Structures are given as structure tokens and as C-alpha cells.
Amino acid sequence: MQPQNQSNSLPLPPSAGTQRLSPAEQSVVTLLLEGLSNKAIAQRLILSPRTVESHISHALAKTGCQSRLELTLWLIANCQPEAATSVVTLPGLPA
């Protein structure tokens, strides 16, 4: 197993332990912000859907998240606060 490059990986909150997301996991999880399926992420990154599934599974285990949605929310809250305003747009409430 190759050592992870700590400078290129997303940090985890202290409660999640000392592991970090690898650059490959980071790429996959970042595309979750766009709401893409595993197949769509695989096509975008030129990976197999199974590889994408594996990266998501590892990211879930490292962060302690239970679902893709929770992982996406974790990413917004802990790693890319600017992503919350630039990627996620909530519809307005009816009057």
C-alpha cells in the first residue's frame, strides 16, 4: 500500500480519527456534491463504477458517515465551506 500524501487529502474532524481521504476518494466525494450517481462519477473520472463504489465505501468508513447524503453534508461542513454556496442551491419557499 502506498503512503498517502497528507498535503493533498481532505482532513477529518478530530472525532473521526487520524485517517484522511486520499486524493482519489476526495475526487469522488467532491463529485457527490453535484448529485452524480456512481456510474456518472465513473464516466467523469474515467474509472469503473466498482472503483467509485470502493472509494465511497472507504470515505464512509474514514468519516464515520452512514450514507452518501451524510458524506456530502460532512464534506460541506468540514472541508469545503465555499462549496455550500457555490454548488448547493436551495429553492425559495413559496409565498
C-alpha positions as a printed Julia matrix, in Angstrom:
95×3 Matrix{Float64}:
   0.0    0.0     0.0
   1.31   3.45   -0.89
   1.62   6.08    1.81
  -0.98   8.78    1.49
   0.11  12.28    0.61
  -1.23  14.15    3.6
  -0.99  17.56    1.94
  -3.36  16.6    -0.91
  -6.02  14.89    1.17
  -9.02  16.24    3.0
  -8.66  16.48    6.77
 -11.1   14.71    9.01
 -12.53  16.19   12.19
 -10.73  15.02   15.36
 -13.61  12.71   16.27
 -13.11  10.77   13.03
  -9.58   9.64   13.91
  -6.32  10.36   12.2
  -7.08   8.97    8.73
  -7.58  11.31    5.79
  -9.35  10.97    2.49
  -6.96  10.04   -0.31
  -6.84  12.25   -3.4
  -8.88   9.64   -5.31
 -11.5    9.49   -2.55
 -11.55  13.29   -2.44
 -12.23  13.47   -6.19
 -15.1   11.02   -5.95
 -16.65  12.59   -2.84
 -16.41  16.07   -4.36
 -18.48  14.88   -7.33
 -21.13  13.68   -4.87
 -21.79  17.38   -4.28
 -23.15  17.53   -7.82
 -25.57  14.71   -7.06
 -23.95  12.35   -9.56
 -24.52   8.59   -9.5
 -21.63   6.14   -9.21
 -21.92   5.49  -12.93
 -21.81   9.2   -13.78
 -18.83   9.75  -11.45
 -17.07   6.78  -13.08
 -17.63   8.25  -16.54
 -16.42  11.69  -15.46
 -13.23  10.34  -13.82
 -12.7    7.51  -16.33
 -12.97   4.81  -13.64
 -15.07   1.7   -13.29
 -18.29   2.06  -11.27
 -16.9   -0.55   -8.87
 -13.83   1.61   -8.21
 -16.08   4.57   -7.47
 -18.13   2.4    -5.11
 -14.92   1.36   -3.35
 -13.74   4.97   -2.92
 -17.13   5.95   -1.49
 -17.09   2.98    0.89
 -13.63   3.91    2.13
 -14.64   7.55    2.56
 -17.74   6.48    4.52
 -15.61   4.32    6.81
 -13.0    7.05    7.36
 -15.54   9.76    8.15
 -17.97   7.62   10.12
 -20.81   8.67    7.81
 -23.66   6.24    7.14
 -24.85   7.38    3.7
 -23.86   9.29    0.57
 -26.01  12.2     1.73
 -24.35  12.29    5.13
 -20.94  12.12    3.43
 -21.88  15.05    1.19
 -23.05  17.09    4.17
 -19.85  16.17    6.03
 -17.8   17.43    3.08
 -19.65  20.74    3.03
 -19.38  21.2     6.79
 -15.76  20.12    7.27
 -13.76  20.6     4.12
 -15.24  22.97    1.6
 -17.45  25.6     3.21
 -17.4   27.6    -0.03
 -18.95  24.59   -1.81
 -22.15  25.08    0.15
 -22.79  28.38   -1.58
 -21.34  27.64   -5.0
 -22.71  24.13   -5.66
 -25.77  23.61   -3.5
 -28.64  25.93   -4.35
 -31.83  25.62   -2.37
 -35.13  26.62   -3.98
 -37.03  29.51   -2.48
 -40.1   28.92   -0.35
 -43.49  29.62   -1.9
 -45.11  32.89   -0.75
